[in-house]
Structure formats: C-alpha cells, structure tokens
XYZ file of C-alpha atoms in Angstrom:
373
model
C 113.446 129.193 96.281
C 114.555 125.870 97.314
C 113.202 123.147 95.059
C 111.981 119.670 96.255
C 111.254 116.488 94.426
C 108.977 113.850 96.455
C 109.249 110.507 94.693
C 106.715 107.764 95.847
C 106.426 104.144 94.233
C 102.465 103.880 93.913
C 100.061 106.600 92.778
C 97.207 104.449 94.198
C 95.500 106.259 97.141
C 96.631 105.242 100.330
C 98.032 106.256 103.490
C 101.738 106.931 102.271
C 100.367 108.781 99.544
C 98.075 111.017 101.537
C 101.247 112.221 103.925
C 103.285 112.958 100.782
C 100.836 114.844 99.130
C 100.319 116.589 102.622
C 103.963 117.399 102.861
C 104.321 118.787 99.693
C 101.240 121.174 99.694
C 102.653 122.436 103.163
C 105.917 123.116 101.988
C 104.694 124.759 98.818
C 102.365 127.129 100.918
C 105.580 128.099 102.569
C 107.629 128.867 99.852
C 109.285 125.736 98.772
C 108.974 124.821 95.111
C 107.593 120.994 95.494
C 106.946 118.120 92.836
C 105.966 114.777 93.271
C 107.232 112.086 90.993
C 104.983 108.889 90.679
C 103.702 106.522 87.964
C 100.793 108.016 85.845
C 97.228 106.825 86.142
C 96.493 106.687 89.939
C 94.148 108.849 92.022
C 97.147 110.624 93.720
C 97.984 112.078 90.007
C 94.387 113.784 90.090
C 94.866 115.066 93.496
C 98.250 116.577 92.661
C 96.958 118.438 89.856
C 94.329 119.964 91.891
C 97.106 121.612 93.802
C 99.812 124.116 93.246
C 102.423 120.843 93.502
C 103.872 119.816 90.123
C 103.452 116.526 88.775
C 106.126 114.430 87.522
C 105.380 111.044 85.614
C 107.523 108.144 86.333
C 106.663 105.373 83.514
C 109.143 102.719 84.711
C 108.166 102.864 88.454
C 106.255 99.880 89.807
C 105.779 98.315 92.997
C 106.907 94.657 92.037
C 110.538 93.644 91.622
C 111.673 93.772 88.084
C 115.447 94.121 87.297
C 115.132 95.124 83.981
C 112.531 97.613 84.639
C 113.767 99.101 87.944
C 117.306 99.809 86.091
C 115.002 101.485 83.284
C 113.548 103.208 86.212
C 116.826 104.513 87.891
C 117.846 105.982 84.413
C 114.404 107.747 83.815
C 114.688 109.432 87.014
C 118.547 109.956 87.124
C 118.068 111.709 83.411
C 115.220 113.872 84.727
C 117.311 115.056 87.588
C 120.233 115.883 85.157
C 118.156 117.599 82.836
C 116.719 120.266 85.044
C 117.645 123.665 84.166
C 117.761 124.519 88.106
C 118.925 121.640 89.925
C 116.645 119.982 92.622
C 117.880 120.821 96.348
C 116.209 118.035 98.055
C 114.764 114.781 96.823
C 112.643 113.153 99.495
C 111.876 109.474 98.995
C 108.829 107.631 99.979
C 108.352 103.999 100.310
C 110.746 100.989 99.748
C 111.118 100.914 95.976
C 110.710 104.375 95.459
C 113.400 105.013 98.437
C 116.062 102.535 96.450
C 115.107 103.835 92.920
C 115.077 107.686 94.178
C 118.267 107.348 96.382
C 120.474 105.812 93.657
C 119.267 108.299 91.077
C 119.680 111.322 93.167
C 123.233 110.110 94.341
C 124.433 109.762 90.605
C 122.698 113.222 89.779
C 124.589 114.519 92.662
C 121.629 116.032 94.666
C 122.934 117.827 97.710
C 120.229 116.438 100.203
C 118.677 112.951 100.099
C 115.843 112.102 102.627
C 113.709 109.084 102.733
C 110.598 108.609 104.881
C 109.698 105.116 105.936
C 105.975 104.226 105.664
C 106.749 100.640 106.988
C 109.850 98.888 106.100
C 109.460 96.563 102.848
C 110.778 93.513 104.890
C 107.708 93.799 107.453
C 105.498 91.814 104.592
C 104.872 88.309 105.377
C 104.354 87.871 101.433
C 107.884 88.025 100.668
C 110.571 85.218 100.747
C 113.195 85.124 103.390
C 115.930 85.788 100.619
C 114.203 88.867 99.448
C 113.862 89.912 103.186
C 117.277 89.636 103.471
C 118.104 91.636 100.069
C 115.894 94.545 101.362
C 117.831 94.587 104.571
C 121.167 94.900 103.052
C 120.116 97.264 100.438
C 118.574 99.341 103.036
C 122.123 99.529 104.882
C 123.921 100.613 101.987
C 121.312 102.974 101.029
C 121.624 104.453 104.438
C 125.217 106.059 103.532
C 123.527 107.971 100.778
C 120.659 109.309 103.034
C 120.997 112.475 104.840
C 118.360 111.933 107.129
C 115.935 108.784 107.384
C 112.281 109.459 108.587
C 110.205 107.078 110.600
C 106.781 107.679 110.822
C 106.800 105.240 114.174
C 109.214 104.657 116.901
C 108.294 101.010 116.227
C 109.978 101.526 112.586
C 112.868 103.469 114.453
C 113.907 100.505 116.847
C 113.572 98.032 114.540
C 115.883 99.788 112.126
C 118.543 100.260 115.099
C 118.220 96.305 115.937
C 118.825 95.619 112.251
C 121.920 98.159 112.114
C 120.019 99.669 109.021
C 121.663 103.076 110.021
C 123.431 105.030 112.823
C 120.592 106.298 115.478
C 121.499 109.749 114.902
C 120.724 109.449 111.249
C 116.876 108.512 112.007
C 114.204 110.691 113.322
C 110.646 110.004 113.678
C 107.572 112.024 112.772
C 104.159 110.695 113.402
C 101.641 110.814 110.617
C 99.154 113.632 111.355
C 95.611 114.442 109.801
C 93.328 117.383 109.510
C 91.508 117.088 112.945
C 89.097 119.678 112.275
C 87.827 117.820 109.101
C 87.287 114.578 111.037
C 85.997 116.313 114.234
C 82.537 115.302 113.648
C 80.864 115.892 117.048
C 82.601 119.017 118.148
C 82.659 117.616 121.896
C 79.010 116.424 121.583
C 79.348 112.618 121.933
C 76.185 110.608 120.572
C 74.930 108.012 122.621
C 74.947 104.511 121.182
C 72.193 101.872 121.080
C 73.034 98.206 121.620
C 70.776 97.615 118.543
C 72.141 100.009 116.352
C 75.870 99.483 116.886
C 77.898 100.240 113.585
C 81.348 98.574 113.524
C 83.496 100.061 110.495
C 86.911 98.071 108.802
C 88.269 100.533 106.714
C 91.324 99.311 104.570
C 92.237 97.337 101.407
C 91.099 93.907 101.244
C 94.395 92.404 101.273
C 96.306 89.846 103.005
C 97.956 92.378 105.198
C 95.014 93.918 106.580
C 93.610 90.471 107.461
C 89.759 91.310 106.313
C 88.935 87.994 107.064
C 89.709 88.303 110.528
C 87.296 91.333 111.018
C 84.408 88.674 109.761
C 85.388 86.145 112.182
C 85.237 88.787 114.780
C 81.577 89.853 113.645
C 80.668 86.118 113.631
C 82.014 85.781 117.177
C 79.892 88.586 118.363
C 77.013 87.072 116.850
C 77.397 83.935 118.630
C 77.781 85.955 121.967
C 74.063 87.684 121.062
C 75.589 90.743 119.720
C 74.247 91.637 116.252
C 76.058 95.069 115.219
C 75.818 96.442 111.717
C 79.284 96.053 110.081
C 80.438 97.920 107.341
C 83.856 97.103 105.175
C 85.188 100.042 103.395
C 87.867 98.817 100.603
C 88.562 96.988 97.768
C 90.972 94.407 96.693
C 91.910 90.767 95.515
C 90.047 89.365 98.734
C 86.779 90.740 97.966
C 85.231 87.388 96.903
C 86.514 85.283 99.632
C 84.964 87.877 101.944
C 81.606 87.449 100.186
C 81.901 83.863 100.277
C 82.397 83.916 103.929
C 79.645 86.308 104.563
C 77.119 84.264 102.413
C 78.269 80.849 104.262
C 77.708 82.197 107.646
C 74.841 84.059 107.331
C 76.559 87.244 108.438
C 73.318 89.117 107.053
C 74.370 92.689 109.016
C 77.666 93.007 107.235
C 77.781 95.422 104.208
C 80.872 95.476 101.701
C 80.774 98.982 100.342
C 83.795 99.175 98.250
C 86.088 101.977 98.282
C 85.097 105.294 99.618
C 86.682 108.516 99.344
C 84.430 110.114 101.818
C 85.834 108.933 104.908
C 84.821 111.471 107.358
C 81.065 110.833 106.423
C 81.576 106.953 107.097
C 82.996 107.676 110.376
C 80.407 110.171 111.531
C 77.858 107.295 111.445
C 80.578 104.694 113.203
C 80.512 103.618 116.655
C 83.357 101.618 116.770
C 86.545 101.266 114.108
C 88.228 97.588 114.384
C 91.563 97.124 112.583
C 92.830 93.588 112.202
C 96.131 94.200 110.220
C 99.006 91.547 110.509
C 101.434 94.536 110.182
C 101.259 98.080 110.185
C 103.674 101.227 110.738
C 101.573 104.077 111.838
C 97.936 103.636 110.255
C 96.265 106.783 109.293
C 92.644 105.321 109.739
C 93.212 104.730 113.447
C 94.161 108.471 113.743
C 91.285 109.441 111.545
C 88.867 107.447 113.646
C 89.926 109.068 116.972
C 89.908 112.609 115.297
C 86.071 111.647 114.668
C 85.313 110.789 118.415
C 85.182 107.063 117.203
C 87.092 104.456 119.855
C 89.171 102.017 118.125
C 89.965 98.326 118.688
C 93.014 96.831 116.795
C 95.769 94.264 116.898
C 98.849 95.545 118.618
C 100.788 95.529 115.854
C 103.774 98.243 114.554
C 103.067 101.589 115.737
C 99.390 100.942 116.816
C 100.024 101.421 120.443
C 101.555 104.866 119.747
C 98.280 105.905 118.433
C 95.760 103.657 120.955
C 96.155 104.603 124.503
C 94.912 101.034 125.855
C 91.980 101.738 128.117
C 91.711 105.512 127.439
C 91.158 105.961 123.732
C 90.632 102.137 122.763
C 91.916 98.632 123.186
C 94.719 96.739 121.738
C 95.105 92.989 121.681
C 97.753 90.827 120.602
C 97.851 89.775 117.059
C 95.740 86.975 116.272
C 94.081 86.919 119.747
C 90.460 86.862 118.414
C 88.934 86.115 121.817
C 90.532 89.419 123.306
C 89.213 91.603 120.373
C 86.036 90.562 120.473
C 85.992 90.839 124.318
C 87.062 94.596 124.083
C 84.392 95.138 121.086
C 81.528 93.422 123.349
C 82.621 95.732 126.346
C 82.238 98.816 124.322
C 79.129 97.733 122.996
C 77.632 96.981 126.204
C 78.913 100.179 128.140
C 77.398 103.214 126.758
C 79.150 105.493 128.932
C 82.434 104.070 128.664
C 82.462 104.507 124.812
C 81.483 107.756 125.096
C 84.470 108.792 127.458
C 86.809 106.910 125.271
C 85.615 109.002 122.319
C 86.130 112.338 124.409
C 89.688 110.987 125.247
C 90.190 109.739 121.642
C 89.346 113.530 119.811
C 91.564 115.333 122.654
C 94.598 113.024 122.195
C 94.270 113.005 118.352
C 94.430 116.886 118.238
C 97.063 117.004 120.729
C 99.344 114.231 119.148
C 98.364 113.664 115.649
C 97.547 117.124 113.859
C 98.326 117.813 110.340
C 99.960 120.968 111.803
C 102.278 119.125 113.991
C 103.460 116.892 111.511
C 104.003 119.558 108.594
C 105.792 121.724 111.022
C 108.279 118.794 111.952
C 108.960 118.236 108.153
C 109.438 121.725 107.458
C 112.015 121.807 110.349
C 113.949 119.262 108.714
C 113.822 120.938 105.412
C 114.831 124.216 107.280
C 117.927 122.415 108.395
C 118.972 121.419 104.916
C 118.523 124.424 103.033
C-alpha cells in the first residue's frame, strides 16, 4: 500500500485545507495509506479525525516567518519521517511555508517522491516586503530542484511561475480545484425568481486585507446611492471586523448583516441571489465554484485564476481590480434583469458540474500519484 503524507501550514479551515483533506480522503478510499500533518488546534484537525485519514501534529509549524522556529520545524518533520517503521512513498506539501519545510525535510529523509501544490504563490501578498518577496522567489527556484512535480490550482499560477523561471514548464501541471457539486446544487435545475426588493447579496471570506471586505461595503453603498437596496450578508471573521462595523454604522448601511464564520455554506448560498468577491489576489477561489454549483451568479474582480472560473457574461461578470464602478454596474444589471440572472444561474450550474467537480479534481491527483508509485 502506497503511503502518502500531506503537509500543510495552517490547521484553520480554508480553501487549501478543504482541498488537502478532500484529496487525502479520495486517495484513502482508493487504497492509499493517507496522513495529514499540520499544527494542532484548528478545525482541520477535527475534520481529519472524523475520517479514515491519520493525523500527525506538527507543534513548531506556523504561518509567520521565524528562523529559529522554522529550523525546529524542519528538524521535527525530518525526525518524524526518519522514525517511520515503513517509509513514506510520497510527501505532498500544500501552501508556501509547508512547501519549504516539507520539501527540505523530505529531501533529508530521502523520500522518493516529493510533490508541492501551490494554493497561490506566497509572493502574491501585498503585505510582505520586497525583500521577503524576492527571498520567497529564490527559495521556490531552489526547492523546485527537490520537487518531482509542482501542481498549480490555476493556469495563472503556472504562467506566473514560468515567467519567474521557478521551474521547467514540464515539471509544473495544473489541476483546478473542485467541489462536491451535488452538495451545492440547491435548485436541481429549478432556478428561483428574484424580486428587486428582496435581493440578497453575499460576501463569503475572511475579513482580512487580501479579501478587501471594505470594498464590498463600498459596493453596497454605491448600490444604495443608485436606488438599489439589497440585503447583504458578510460571512467571515478576521481582524477587519471592527473596521467593517464602523463603516456600516457611519454610512447607515442597515441592510448589511455581519454573521461571522459560517460552516454551512450550502445553506447560505441557498438563500443568496448574487455572490460578490472583492479580493486583491487569489489563486482559484473555492467560494466562486461553490456559488456557481449552487446556481448563483458571481461578480468578482478579475484577479488570479478568477477568469478561469467565471465565464464573463455567461456565468457572471468580472471587472478590473479596483474598478468599483464596473463592479457595481454588473451587480445592478443582475438585480434589474431577473431573466438574465436566471439564465446565468443555469449556465453556472452546468459549467461547475462539467469543469470543477470533486470527482474530476480527485481523479487528476490520483493520476499523478499512480504515475509515481
């Protein structure tokens, strides 16, 4: 039985964690012996322990850069790999920090096959310094020599890597994220009608600078200025929560509700007419795939691999990043044209089922594993 260890930076629940767990579960059902290593304490750990996948705690793993802690983490993971009575056949790393630590540890432990899935390159973030960005690029170039296959979740990520010379093109493959479309397919082909007065718009994401939640609130304010008063829901938590609350209060946005983190996204989408995403950068955001699977048109800034998900004018709309006027124009258009919204909903469900299913994603990853074992 082929033995696989997945290593991921953060145990808090998010897109990368969802993809990692789904791949591990899929490989486990196909006869692979699957493990996930991550820090203790997060929701990912609870979800792992409810499956047949084995959990491995990494005490020294953390998202922030800390030379001392990071060296200790490399030692911790290397020691774990070396002390196995039956050696791992594959170590599959997810996200930047785990990609660095996991690949170095695997090389030291002489793991025969090392994979790295890029859930958005670490140098995309605008919150890091130019020195840190350059350091990450240099690290990725060096670590690519230890990596049997780099998997990008979007063509955008692969193109970016090729431009920077991170690895040879043949060493990088693209596997789009996928979701259980049946779980989100709320309408089963029966698209509901949307009334102008009862339109519900949802923002689903962490309240952090990357996701630009304040931009979503400015969009709502812009719609109000044009005589459109939708009910907006912000589902997520994070450090910008209080800033969002102040903006809502100062501008009298009474129809905006902040509901915090929600586990049951399908139920939220069941009552949503339009999903809006205002992120500054993304790789291949699951929330847009989930919305389309639910028959919900999406309006988003065209960043990262967003235009690989959203077929502009068919399943939703994309606008140049920062062009709030165009973003609000597209939302307004959907609110005013119920027939257009219903048509886009049908198109969205169809394309999600065809292009972004969990089955399609898992088969692609299993094909990579089979080629190594």
